[in-house]
Amino acid sequence: MATEGRAGATASEIGPPVTERITVLAWLKHNLFSSWFNSLLTILVGYLLYIVLVPLFRWAVLDATISGTSKEACDFGGACWTLIKVRFGQYIYGLYPEEQRWRVDLAFAIAVVAMVPLFLERFRHRLTYAVGLVVIYPVIGYALFYGGWLGLPVVETPRWGGLFLTLVIAGVGITASFPLGILLALGRRSSMPVIKSLSVAFIELVRGVPLVTVLFMASVMLPLFLPAGVNFDKLMRALVGVALFSAAYMAEVVRGGLQAIPKGQYEAAMALGLGYWQTTGLIILPQALRLVIPGIVNTFIGLFKDTSLVTIIGLFDLLGMAKLIVTDPQWLGLAAESYIFAAFGFWIFCFAMSRYSQYVERRLSTGNRR
Amino acid sequence: MTGQGAEPIIIMRDVHKWFGEFHVLKGIDLEVGKSQKVVVCGPSGSGKSTMIRCINRLEEHQRGEIIVDGIELTSDVKNVEAIRREVGMVFQSFNLFPHLTVLENLILAPMWVRRMPRKEAEELAMSLLERVKIPEQANKYPGQLSGGQQQRVAIARALCMKPKIMLFDEPTSALDPEMVKEVLDVMIELANEGMTMVVVTHEMGFAKSVADFVVFMDQGEIVEVAPPSVFFTSPKSDRTKLFLSQILQH
């Protein structure tokens, strides 16, 4: 006997659920105008967006100028993007001599090509390759950027600037602070008192001071500790400062991940006879790092933007160049355009990092279904 | 207290352990002979898990001696590592490595601890997976397996190190009843092949069919040791009788 449902319909007669077709009007009504209060808010926000976005769009696009070679060309009353077009090279390369800029291009092209194998899923030895790359590429990069061999003229580091400098500092900072941060996190969780105290002291000390002071210290105090005559390059000091600073933050992010690994994982590894480094490298870190990818990328993105602080020690990164270019009397009053372009530059890279991290998370979580 | 005169492979003499103020092991004396199967049972909190975890140094004992396979368990790392290579352990919560496939779980230890080449380790792993009857799961991740399958993988993983002793800490307690049998069958087969086993469990059927002797622990002490034929039919201590009456109801 078939079971009776509502209104006498039998179980076999009740069909699949009816899906409503959602029209635009229905969506609007449901999401934006569902109640008097919501409708009021919608209208208010709509009005605010209108009075902000429309003039902005008019200024930035409709009335803007990009043609010409001097400020006089900008006479439509809108944004003067001509500045960006004319000085584009300086935004990108800083004060690097124009005829040597190909070296920077070459070095970055090599970097991009060299990173391709890291994205190939079938390549088994990616970790060793990455480590090798991290060791070898700085040599190549430095040789090309600095010069002094094979007939390439030397370009001193104070002339490096713009986006190029930002990428160098951020790249070195990220690459150095990641392994260092992991080691500090492991050190903080160590049962050996000396290592633990040193790790804690370092982390708390560095996190307790602003990056600006770290850069000052690295720039002013580091030379005092070094033997007379040994003079560290200004950029080198900045790199050390940025790397150490970021490592302290990275350490805490990684430590959060390490804490989340259940004790059973350690016990299983110990019971199998794996030693400390084997357990940490094969079992714990792969899981812990996957857990805190959002935190790690957060730290990287913050670091990328913090590189602007090197302006304190006289280096001109992308933001520094944006500021410098505006001081040129030829381009007076175009601060907004300059800074907006710099902001846009930062945003592109940070957004790219963010998207990449989501891709990495998606790819790595396939194996983690508990 | 020991079984019938077999050469002892695990010796525990007057072992005491404290967790802070709490005296969890109060003078344990136990000898397990080679190829013997010992079932340890008792109410929760009796210290039975702690006791077997002392055998491979997952817990440290504060007083007394533990000698495993002729090696004394001290804080000397070399001794501990040598012992852990010969002692395999299976946990209540499986503790498989979720970021690795089943096969990778198995070959990890032989490759990194015994320095076995990858091909050899994979062959060994596959043969063990066949022994626990799940060779087709080799490339799956632990999260995709049922509880019973995961525990069998855990057993295979421990066996990949070719241990002399296998410790089981309530291996079936976290499993659905229908999966308990498949894991116990694997354990019985293992027992029949001559492995030395120390099993903490509530599965008395297993004890009756396979154990050489049963150890009853209560409040940190070993209360009674007897072969299953004696233990279940005529227990000596009142505490044992109380425990048996509680667990043999269903």
Coordinates of C-alpha atoms in Angstrom, one line a residue:
Chain A
M1 CA 0.0 0.0 0.0
A2 CA 1.5 3.4 -1.0
T3 CA 2.0 5.9 1.8
E4 CA -0.3 8.8 1.7
G5 CA 1.2 12.3 1.6
R6 CA -0.5 15.7 1.7
A7 CA -3.8 16.2 0.1
G8 CA -3.9 12.5 -0.6
A9 CA -1.0 12.3 -3.1
T10 CA 0.9 9.1 -2.9
A11 CA 4.7 9.1 -2.4
S12 CA 5.3 8.2 -6.0
E13 CA 3.3 11.1 -7.3
I14 CA 5.2 13.8 -5.4
G15 CA 7.7 15.1 -7.9
P16 CA 11.1 16.8 -7.5
P17 CA 11.2 20.2 -5.7
V18 CA 10.0 23.1 -7.8
T19 CA 12.8 25.7 -8.4
E20 CA 11.7 29.3 -8.7
R21 CA 13.1 31.2 -11.6
I22 CA 14.7 34.3 -10.3
T23 CA 14.1 37.4 -12.2
V24 CA 16.2 40.6 -11.8
L25 CA 13.2 42.4 -10.3
A26 CA 12.6 39.6 -7.8
W27 CA 16.3 39.6 -6.8
L28 CA 16.3 43.3 -6.3
K29 CA 13.2 43.1 -4.3
H30 CA 14.5 40.3 -2.1
N31 CA 18.1 41.6 -1.5
L32 CA 17.8 45.3 -1.6
F33 CA 14.3 46.3 -0.9
S34 CA 13.0 43.6 1.4
S35 CA 11.9 46.0 4.1
W36 CA 11.3 49.7 4.6
F37 CA 14.6 50.1 6.5
N38 CA 16.6 48.2 3.9
S39 CA 15.0 50.1 1.1
L40 CA 16.0 53.4 2.8
L41 CA 19.5 52.1 3.2
T42 CA 19.7 51.1 -0.4
I43 CA 18.6 54.5 -1.6
L44 CA 21.0 56.2 0.7
V45 CA 24.0 54.1 -0.3
G46 CA 23.0 54.4 -4.0
Y47 CA 23.0 58.2 -3.6
L48 CA 26.4 58.2 -1.9
L49 CA 27.9 56.0 -4.6
Y50 CA 26.5 58.3 -7.2
I51 CA 27.9 61.5 -5.7
V52 CA 31.3 59.8 -5.2
L53 CA 31.8 57.5 -8.2
V54 CA 30.4 59.7 -11.0
P55 CA 32.7 62.7 -10.4
L56 CA 35.6 60.3 -9.9
F57 CA 34.9 58.5 -13.2
R58 CA 34.6 61.9 -14.9
W59 CA 37.9 63.0 -13.5
A60 CA 39.8 59.8 -14.0
V61 CA 38.5 58.8 -17.4
L62 CA 36.2 61.1 -19.2
D63 CA 38.1 64.4 -18.8
A64 CA 41.5 62.8 -18.5
T65 CA 44.5 63.3 -20.8
I66 CA 47.1 60.9 -21.7
S67 CA 48.6 62.3 -24.8
G68 CA 51.3 64.9 -25.2
T69 CA 54.6 65.2 -23.4
S70 CA 54.2 68.0 -20.9
K71 CA 51.8 69.3 -18.4
E72 CA 50.5 71.8 -20.9
A73 CA 48.8 69.0 -22.8
C74 CA 46.5 68.4 -19.9
D75 CA 43.8 71.0 -20.4
F76 CA 40.6 69.1 -20.2
G77 CA 40.2 69.6 -16.5
G78 CA 40.5 65.9 -15.6
A79 CA 43.4 63.7 -14.5
C80 CA 46.7 64.2 -16.2
W81 CA 47.9 60.7 -17.0
T82 CA 50.4 62.2 -19.3
L83 CA 52.8 62.4 -16.4
I84 CA 52.6 58.7 -15.9
K85 CA 53.2 58.1 -19.6
V86 CA 56.2 60.4 -19.8
R87 CA 57.9 59.3 -16.6
F88 CA 56.9 55.7 -16.8
G89 CA 60.4 54.5 -16.9
Q90 CA 61.3 56.2 -13.6
Y91 CA 58.3 54.7 -11.9
I92 CA 59.5 51.3 -13.0
Y93 CA 63.3 51.5 -12.8
G94 CA 63.9 54.4 -10.5
L95 CA 67.0 56.3 -11.2
Y96 CA 68.6 53.4 -13.1
P97 CA 70.4 54.7 -16.2
E98 CA 68.1 54.4 -19.2
E99 CA 70.6 52.6 -21.4
Q100 CA 71.2 49.9 -18.8
R101 CA 67.5 49.1 -18.1
W102 CA 67.7 46.1 -20.3
R103 CA 69.7 44.4 -17.5
V104 CA 66.8 44.7 -15.1
D105 CA 64.4 43.4 -17.8
L106 CA 66.7 40.5 -18.5
A107 CA 67.0 39.6 -14.8
F108 CA 63.3 39.6 -14.3
A109 CA 62.7 37.6 -17.5
I110 CA 65.1 35.0 -16.2
A111 CA 63.2 35.0 -12.9
V112 CA 59.9 34.4 -14.5
V113 CA 61.1 31.7 -16.8
A114 CA 63.0 30.0 -13.9
M115 CA 59.8 29.9 -11.9
V116 CA 57.8 28.0 -14.5
P117 CA 58.9 24.5 -13.3
L118 CA 57.5 25.3 -9.9
F119 CA 54.1 25.5 -11.4
L120 CA 54.3 22.2 -13.2
E121 CA 52.4 19.6 -11.1
R122 CA 54.2 16.6 -12.5
F123 CA 57.7 17.9 -11.6
R124 CA 58.6 15.8 -8.6
H125 CA 61.6 17.6 -7.2
R126 CA 60.1 21.0 -6.8
L127 CA 61.3 21.6 -3.3
T128 CA 64.9 20.9 -4.1
Y129 CA 64.6 23.0 -7.3
A130 CA 63.1 25.9 -5.3
V131 CA 65.9 25.8 -2.8
G132 CA 68.4 25.7 -5.6
L133 CA 66.7 28.6 -7.3
V134 CA 66.7 30.7 -4.1
V135 CA 70.5 30.1 -3.7
I136 CA 71.5 30.7 -7.3
Y137 CA 69.2 33.4 -8.6
P138 CA 70.4 36.2 -6.2
V139 CA 73.8 35.7 -7.6
I140 CA 72.5 36.1 -11.2
G141 CA 70.3 39.0 -10.2
Y142 CA 72.9 40.8 -8.3
A143 CA 75.4 40.4 -11.2
L144 CA 73.0 41.8 -13.6
F145 CA 71.7 44.6 -11.5
Y146 CA 75.0 45.8 -10.1
G147 CA 77.3 45.0 -12.9
G148 CA 81.0 45.3 -12.8
W149 CA 81.8 42.2 -14.7
L150 CA 81.8 41.2 -18.4
G151 CA 82.1 44.9 -19.3
L152 CA 78.8 45.8 -17.7
P153 CA 79.1 49.2 -16.0
V154 CA 78.5 49.3 -12.3
V155 CA 75.1 50.8 -11.2
E156 CA 75.3 51.7 -7.5
T157 CA 72.4 50.6 -5.3
P158 CA 71.2 54.2 -4.5
R159 CA 70.2 54.4 -8.1
W160 CA 67.9 51.4 -8.0
G161 CA 64.4 52.5 -7.5
G162 CA 60.8 52.4 -8.5
L163 CA 58.8 49.2 -8.9
F164 CA 62.1 47.4 -9.6
L165 CA 63.4 48.2 -6.1
T166 CA 60.1 47.3 -4.5
L167 CA 60.2 43.9 -6.1
V168 CA 63.8 43.4 -5.1
I169 CA 63.1 44.2 -1.4
A170 CA 59.8 42.4 -1.3
G171 CA 61.3 39.4 -3.1
V172 CA 64.3 39.1 -0.9
G173 CA 62.2 39.8 2.2
I174 CA 59.6 37.2 1.4
T175 CA 62.1 34.5 0.4
A176 CA 64.3 35.1 3.5
S177 CA 61.6 35.6 6.1
F178 CA 59.7 32.4 5.2
P179 CA 62.3 29.8 6.2
L180 CA 63.6 32.0 9.0
G181 CA 60.1 32.4 10.4
I182 CA 59.6 28.6 10.3
L183 CA 62.8 28.1 12.2
L184 CA 61.8 30.7 14.8
A185 CA 58.4 29.1 15.2
L186 CA 60.0 25.7 15.7
G187 CA 62.5 27.2 18.1
R188 CA 59.8 28.8 20.1
R189 CA 58.1 25.4 20.5
S190 CA 61.4 23.6 21.3
S191 CA 61.9 21.9 24.6
M192 CA 65.5 23.1 24.7
P193 CA 65.5 26.2 27.0
V194 CA 68.3 28.1 25.3
I195 CA 66.8 27.8 21.8
K196 CA 63.3 28.6 23.1
S197 CA 64.4 31.7 25.1
L198 CA 66.4 33.0 22.1
S199 CA 63.5 32.5 19.8
V200 CA 61.0 34.2 22.1
A201 CA 63.3 37.1 22.8
F202 CA 63.9 37.7 19.1
I203 CA 60.3 37.5 18.2
E204 CA 59.0 39.7 21.0
L205 CA 61.8 42.2 20.5
V206 CA 61.3 42.6 16.8
R207 CA 57.6 42.6 16.9
G208 CA 57.6 45.2 19.6
V209 CA 59.2 47.9 17.5
P210 CA 58.0 49.5 14.3
L211 CA 59.6 48.6 11.0
V212 CA 60.8 52.1 10.7
T213 CA 62.9 51.8 13.8
V214 CA 64.2 48.5 12.6
L215 CA 65.3 50.1 9.4
F216 CA 66.9 52.9 11.3
M217 CA 68.7 50.4 13.5
A218 CA 69.9 48.4 10.6
S219 CA 70.9 51.5 8.8
V220 CA 72.6 53.4 11.7
M221 CA 73.5 50.8 14.3
L222 CA 74.6 47.9 12.2
P223 CA 77.7 49.7 10.9
L224 CA 78.7 50.5 14.5
F225 CA 78.9 46.8 15.4
L226 CA 81.0 45.9 12.4
P227 CA 84.7 46.2 12.3
A228 CA 86.1 49.5 11.0
G229 CA 86.3 49.7 7.2
V230 CA 83.6 47.1 6.6
N231 CA 80.8 49.1 5.2
F232 CA 77.5 47.4 4.4
D233 CA 75.7 48.6 1.4
K234 CA 72.6 50.7 2.3
L235 CA 70.3 48.5 0.4
M236 CA 71.8 45.4 2.1
R237 CA 71.0 46.9 5.5
A238 CA 67.4 47.5 4.4
L239 CA 67.1 43.9 3.2
V240 CA 68.4 42.5 6.4
G241 CA 66.1 44.7 8.4
V242 CA 63.0 43.9 6.4
A243 CA 63.8 40.1 6.4
L244 CA 64.3 39.9 10.1
F245 CA 61.2 42.0 10.8
S246 CA 59.0 39.9 8.6
A247 CA 60.5 36.7 10.0
A248 CA 59.2 37.5 13.5
Y249 CA 55.7 37.9 12.2
M250 CA 55.9 34.9 10.0
A251 CA 57.1 32.9 13.1
E252 CA 53.9 33.6 14.9
V253 CA 51.7 32.7 11.9
V254 CA 53.5 29.4 11.5
R255 CA 53.3 28.7 15.2
G256 CA 49.6 29.0 15.0
G257 CA 49.5 26.3 12.4
L258 CA 51.9 24.1 14.4
Q259 CA 49.6 24.3 17.4
A260 CA 46.7 23.1 15.4
I261 CA 48.3 19.8 14.5
P262 CA 46.9 17.0 16.7
K263 CA 49.3 15.3 19.1
G264 CA 48.4 12.0 17.5
Q265 CA 50.4 13.0 14.4
Y266 CA 53.5 13.5 16.4
E267 CA 52.9 10.2 18.2
A268 CA 52.4 8.2 15.1
A269 CA 55.6 9.6 13.6
M270 CA 57.5 8.9 16.8
A271 CA 56.1 5.4 17.0
L272 CA 57.3 4.7 13.5
G273 CA 60.8 5.7 14.5
L274 CA 61.0 9.1 12.7
G275 CA 63.4 11.6 14.2
Y276 CA 62.6 15.3 15.0
W277 CA 63.5 16.8 11.7
Q278 CA 61.9 14.0 9.7
T279 CA 58.7 14.3 11.6
T280 CA 58.7 18.1 11.3
G281 CA 59.6 18.2 7.6
L282 CA 57.5 15.3 6.3
I283 CA 54.5 15.3 8.6
I284 CA 54.0 18.4 10.6
L285 CA 55.1 21.3 8.4
P286 CA 53.2 20.2 5.3
Q287 CA 50.0 20.1 7.3
A288 CA 50.7 23.2 9.4
L289 CA 51.7 25.4 6.5
R290 CA 48.7 24.4 4.5
L291 CA 46.5 25.4 7.4
V292 CA 47.9 28.9 7.7
I293 CA 48.2 29.9 4.0
P294 CA 45.9 32.8 4.6
G295 CA 48.0 34.1 7.4
I296 CA 51.2 33.6 5.4
V297 CA 50.0 35.4 2.4
N298 CA 48.7 38.2 4.7
T299 CA 52.2 38.6 6.0
F300 CA 53.7 38.7 2.5
I301 CA 51.2 41.3 1.3
G302 CA 51.9 43.4 4.4
L303 CA 55.6 43.1 3.7
F304 CA 55.2 44.1 0.1
K305 CA 53.6 47.3 1.1
D306 CA 56.0 47.9 4.1
T307 CA 58.9 48.1 1.7
S308 CA 57.9 51.7 1.1
L309 CA 59.4 52.5 4.4
V310 CA 62.9 52.4 3.0
T311 CA 62.3 55.9 2.0
I312 CA 63.4 56.6 5.6
I313 CA 66.9 55.6 4.7
G314 CA 67.1 57.3 1.4
L315 CA 66.0 54.7 -1.0
F316 CA 63.3 55.3 -3.5
D317 CA 60.8 52.4 -4.1
L318 CA 57.7 52.8 -6.2
L319 CA 56.0 55.1 -3.7
G320 CA 59.2 57.0 -3.1
M321 CA 59.6 57.6 -6.9
A322 CA 55.9 58.7 -7.1
K323 CA 56.7 61.3 -4.4
L324 CA 60.0 62.3 -6.0
I325 CA 58.6 62.8 -9.5
V326 CA 55.9 65.1 -8.2
T327 CA 58.6 67.5 -6.8
D328 CA 59.7 68.2 -10.3
P329 CA 58.6 71.8 -11.1
Q330 CA 57.6 70.7 -14.6
W331 CA 54.8 68.6 -13.1
L332 CA 53.5 70.7 -10.3
G333 CA 50.2 69.8 -8.7
L334 CA 49.8 66.3 -10.1
A335 CA 50.3 64.5 -6.8
A336 CA 47.0 62.7 -7.0
E337 CA 47.8 61.1 -10.4
S338 CA 51.2 60.1 -9.2
Y339 CA 50.0 58.5 -6.0
I340 CA 47.1 56.8 -7.6
F341 CA 49.3 55.2 -10.0
A342 CA 51.6 54.0 -7.3
A343 CA 48.6 52.7 -5.4
F344 CA 47.5 50.9 -8.5
G345 CA 50.9 49.3 -8.9
F346 CA 50.8 48.0 -5.3
W347 CA 47.3 46.8 -5.7
I348 CA 48.1 44.8 -8.8
F349 CA 50.8 42.8 -7.1
C350 CA 48.9 42.3 -3.8
F351 CA 45.8 41.2 -5.6
A352 CA 47.9 38.8 -7.7
M353 CA 49.4 37.3 -4.6
S354 CA 45.9 37.0 -3.0
R355 CA 44.5 35.2 -6.1
Y356 CA 47.5 32.9 -6.3
S357 CA 47.1 32.0 -2.7
Q358 CA 43.5 31.0 -3.2
Y359 CA 44.6 28.8 -6.1
V360 CA 47.3 27.2 -3.9
E361 CA 44.7 26.6 -1.2
R362 CA 42.3 25.0 -3.5
R363 CA 44.9 22.8 -5.0
L364 CA 46.4 21.7 -1.7
S365 CA 43.1 21.0 0.0
T366 CA 42.2 18.1 -2.3
G367 CA 44.5 15.9 -0.3
N368 CA 43.3 17.1 3.1
R369 CA 39.8 15.8 3.3
R370 CA 39.6 14.4 6.8
Chain B
M1 CA 54.5 -12.3 36.2
T2 CA 55.0 -13.9 32.9
G3 CA 53.6 -16.4 30.5
Q4 CA 54.8 -19.9 30.2
G5 CA 58.6 -19.7 30.3
A6 CA 59.0 -18.0 26.8
E7 CA 62.1 -15.8 26.4
P8 CA 61.0 -12.4 27.6
I9 CA 61.1 -9.6 25.0
I10 CA 59.5 -6.9 27.1
I11 CA 60.4 -6.6 30.8
M12 CA 58.9 -4.0 33.1
R13 CA 60.1 -4.0 36.7
D14 CA 58.6 -1.8 39.4
V15 CA 57.6 0.9 36.9
H16 CA 56.1 4.0 38.4
K17 CA 54.8 7.1 36.7
W18 CA 53.3 10.3 37.9
F19 CA 51.4 12.9 35.9
G20 CA 52.3 15.8 38.1
E21 CA 50.8 14.8 41.4
F22 CA 48.7 12.0 40.1
H23 CA 50.3 8.6 40.5
V24 CA 49.2 6.8 37.4
L25 CA 51.4 3.7 37.4
K26 CA 52.1 2.2 40.8
G27 CA 54.8 -0.4 40.5
I28 CA 54.1 -2.4 37.3
D29 CA 55.8 -5.7 36.9
L30 CA 55.3 -7.4 33.6
E31 CA 57.1 -9.8 31.4
V32 CA 56.0 -10.6 27.8
G33 CA 57.7 -13.4 26.0
K34 CA 58.5 -13.6 22.4
S35 CA 55.5 -14.4 20.2
Q36 CA 53.2 -14.1 23.1
K37 CA 49.9 -12.2 22.9
V38 CA 48.9 -10.2 25.9
V39 CA 45.5 -8.5 26.3
V40 CA 45.4 -5.7 28.8
C41 CA 42.0 -4.7 30.1
G42 CA 40.6 -2.6 32.9
P43 CA 38.3 0.3 33.7
S44 CA 39.1 3.7 32.2
G45 CA 41.7 5.6 34.1
S46 CA 43.4 2.4 35.2
G47 CA 46.6 3.3 33.4
K48 CA 46.6 0.6 30.8
S49 CA 47.1 3.0 27.8
T50 CA 49.8 4.8 29.8
M51 CA 51.5 1.5 30.5
I52 CA 51.8 0.4 26.9
R53 CA 52.8 3.9 25.8
C54 CA 55.7 3.7 28.2
I55 CA 57.0 0.7 26.2
N56 CA 57.9 2.8 23.2
R57 CA 58.6 5.9 25.2
L58 CA 55.5 7.9 24.1
E59 CA 55.3 8.4 27.9
E60 CA 58.3 8.5 30.2
H61 CA 58.4 6.4 33.3
Q62 CA 59.9 8.0 36.4
R63 CA 61.0 5.0 38.3
G64 CA 61.7 1.4 37.5
E65 CA 63.1 -0.4 34.5
I66 CA 61.8 -1.1 31.1
I67 CA 63.8 -3.4 28.9
V68 CA 62.6 -4.0 25.3
D69 CA 64.3 -6.5 23.1
G70 CA 67.4 -6.4 25.3
I71 CA 67.7 -2.6 25.1
E72 CA 67.0 -0.6 28.2
L73 CA 64.6 2.4 27.9
T74 CA 66.4 5.4 29.2
S75 CA 66.4 9.0 28.1
D76 CA 69.3 8.1 25.8
V77 CA 67.9 9.0 22.3
K78 CA 69.8 6.3 20.6
N79 CA 68.1 3.6 22.7
V80 CA 64.7 5.1 22.2
E81 CA 65.1 5.3 18.5
A82 CA 66.4 1.7 18.4
I83 CA 63.4 0.5 20.4
R84 CA 60.9 2.4 18.3
R85 CA 62.2 0.8 15.2
E86 CA 61.4 -2.6 16.6
V87 CA 58.0 -1.7 18.2
G88 CA 55.0 -0.9 16.0
M89 CA 52.0 0.9 17.4
V90 CA 48.4 1.2 16.4
F91 CA 46.3 3.9 17.9
Q92 CA 42.6 4.3 18.8
S93 CA 42.3 7.3 16.5
F94 CA 44.3 5.7 13.7
N95 CA 46.6 8.8 13.3
L96 CA 47.2 8.4 9.6
F97 CA 48.9 11.2 7.8
P98 CA 46.0 13.0 6.0
H99 CA 48.1 14.9 3.5
L100 CA 49.6 11.7 2.1
T101 CA 48.0 8.8 0.1
V102 CA 47.7 5.4 1.7
L103 CA 50.7 4.2 -0.1
E104 CA 52.8 7.2 0.8
N105 CA 51.7 6.7 4.5
L106 CA 53.2 3.2 4.3
I107 CA 56.4 3.8 2.5
L108 CA 57.4 6.9 4.5
A109 CA 59.0 5.2 7.5
P110 CA 60.8 2.4 5.6
M111 CA 62.3 5.0 3.2
W112 CA 63.4 7.5 5.8
V113 CA 64.2 5.4 8.8
R114 CA 65.4 2.1 7.3
R115 CA 66.7 3.9 4.2
M116 CA 64.9 1.5 1.9
P117 CA 64.9 2.4 -1.8
R118 CA 61.5 3.6 -3.0
K119 CA 60.7 0.7 -5.3
E120 CA 61.4 -1.8 -2.6
A121 CA 59.3 0.1 -0.1
E122 CA 56.4 0.3 -2.5
E123 CA 56.5 -3.4 -3.1
L124 CA 56.6 -4.1 0.6
A125 CA 53.7 -1.7 1.1
M126 CA 51.6 -3.2 -1.6
S127 CA 52.1 -6.7 -0.2
L128 CA 51.1 -5.5 3.3
L129 CA 48.0 -3.8 1.8
E130 CA 47.1 -7.1 0.3
R131 CA 47.6 -8.8 3.6
V132 CA 45.1 -6.4 5.2
K133 CA 42.8 -6.9 2.2
I134 CA 42.7 -3.4 0.8
P135 CA 45.3 -3.2 -2.0
E136 CA 42.9 -1.2 -4.2
Q137 CA 42.9 1.8 -1.8
A138 CA 46.6 2.5 -2.3
N139 CA 46.2 5.8 -4.0
K140 CA 43.4 7.2 -2.0
Y141 CA 43.7 9.6 0.9
P142 CA 42.9 8.5 4.4
G143 CA 39.9 10.9 4.5
Q144 CA 38.3 8.9 1.7
L145 CA 38.4 5.6 3.6
S146 CA 36.0 4.2 6.2
G147 CA 37.2 3.8 9.8
G148 CA 37.8 0.1 9.5
Q149 CA 39.8 0.6 6.3
Q150 CA 41.8 3.4 8.0
Q151 CA 42.7 1.2 10.9
R152 CA 43.8 -1.6 8.7
V153 CA 46.0 0.9 6.8
A154 CA 47.4 1.9 10.2
I155 CA 48.2 -1.7 11.0
A156 CA 49.9 -2.1 7.6
R157 CA 51.8 1.1 8.1
A158 CA 53.2 -0.2 11.4
L159 CA 54.0 -3.6 9.9
C160 CA 56.0 -1.9 7.1
M161 CA 58.8 -1.4 9.6
K162 CA 58.9 -5.1 10.2
P163 CA 58.7 -4.7 14.0
K164 CA 59.2 -7.5 16.5
I165 CA 56.5 -6.2 18.8
M166 CA 53.1 -4.7 17.9
L167 CA 51.3 -2.5 20.5
F168 CA 47.6 -1.8 20.1
D169 CA 46.0 0.9 22.1
E170 CA 42.2 0.3 21.9
P171 CA 42.3 -0.3 18.2
T172 CA 38.6 -0.9 17.7
S173 CA 37.2 1.5 20.3
A174 CA 36.6 4.2 17.7
L175 CA 35.0 2.0 15.1
D176 CA 31.4 1.3 14.2
P177 CA 30.4 -2.2 15.3
E178 CA 30.3 -3.6 11.8
M179 CA 33.9 -2.6 11.1
V180 CA 35.3 -4.0 14.3
K181 CA 35.3 -7.5 12.9
E182 CA 37.4 -6.7 9.9
V183 CA 40.1 -5.2 12.1
L184 CA 40.0 -8.0 14.6
D185 CA 40.4 -10.5 11.8
V186 CA 43.6 -8.8 10.7
M187 CA 44.8 -8.8 14.2
I188 CA 44.0 -12.5 14.7
E189 CA 45.9 -13.4 11.5
L190 CA 48.8 -11.4 12.7
A191 CA 48.7 -13.2 16.0
N192 CA 48.6 -16.6 14.3
E193 CA 51.7 -15.7 12.3
G194 CA 53.7 -15.4 15.6
M195 CA 53.9 -11.7 16.2
T196 CA 54.4 -10.5 19.8
M197 CA 51.4 -8.4 20.6
V198 CA 50.3 -6.3 23.5
V199 CA 46.7 -5.2 23.1
V200 CA 44.7 -2.8 25.2
T201 CA 41.1 -3.6 24.3
H202 CA 37.6 -4.3 25.6
E203 CA 37.0 -7.0 22.9
M204 CA 36.9 -10.0 25.2
G205 CA 36.1 -12.3 22.3
F206 CA 39.5 -11.5 20.8
A207 CA 41.1 -12.2 24.2
K208 CA 39.5 -15.5 24.5
S209 CA 40.5 -16.7 21.0
V210 CA 44.0 -15.4 20.8
A211 CA 45.5 -14.2 24.0
D212 CA 48.2 -16.2 25.9
F213 CA 47.3 -14.3 29.0
V214 CA 45.1 -11.5 30.1
V215 CA 46.3 -8.6 32.3
F216 CA 43.7 -6.8 34.4
M217 CA 44.7 -3.3 35.6
D218 CA 42.9 -1.1 38.0
Q219 CA 44.0 2.3 39.5
G220 CA 47.5 2.0 38.2
E221 CA 48.2 -1.5 39.4
I222 CA 48.2 -4.9 37.8
V223 CA 45.5 -6.7 39.8
E224 CA 45.4 -10.1 38.0
V225 CA 47.3 -12.0 35.3
A226 CA 46.0 -15.2 34.0
P227 CA 45.5 -17.2 30.8
P228 CA 42.0 -16.5 29.3
S229 CA 40.7 -20.0 30.2
V230 CA 41.3 -19.1 33.9
F231 CA 40.7 -15.4 33.8
F232 CA 37.2 -15.4 32.5
T233 CA 35.9 -18.5 34.3
S234 CA 37.4 -18.2 37.7
P235 CA 38.9 -14.7 38.4
K236 CA 40.6 -14.4 41.8
S237 CA 40.2 -10.8 42.7
D238 CA 36.9 -9.1 43.6
R239 CA 37.8 -6.1 41.5
T240 CA 38.3 -8.4 38.5
K241 CA 34.9 -10.0 39.1
L242 CA 33.2 -6.6 39.3
F243 CA 34.9 -5.5 36.0
L244 CA 33.9 -8.7 34.2
S245 CA 30.4 -8.4 35.4
Q246 CA 30.2 -4.9 34.0
I247 CA 31.6 -5.6 30.5
L248 CA 30.3 -9.0 29.8
Q249 CA 26.7 -8.0 30.1
H250 CA 26.3 -7.4 26.4

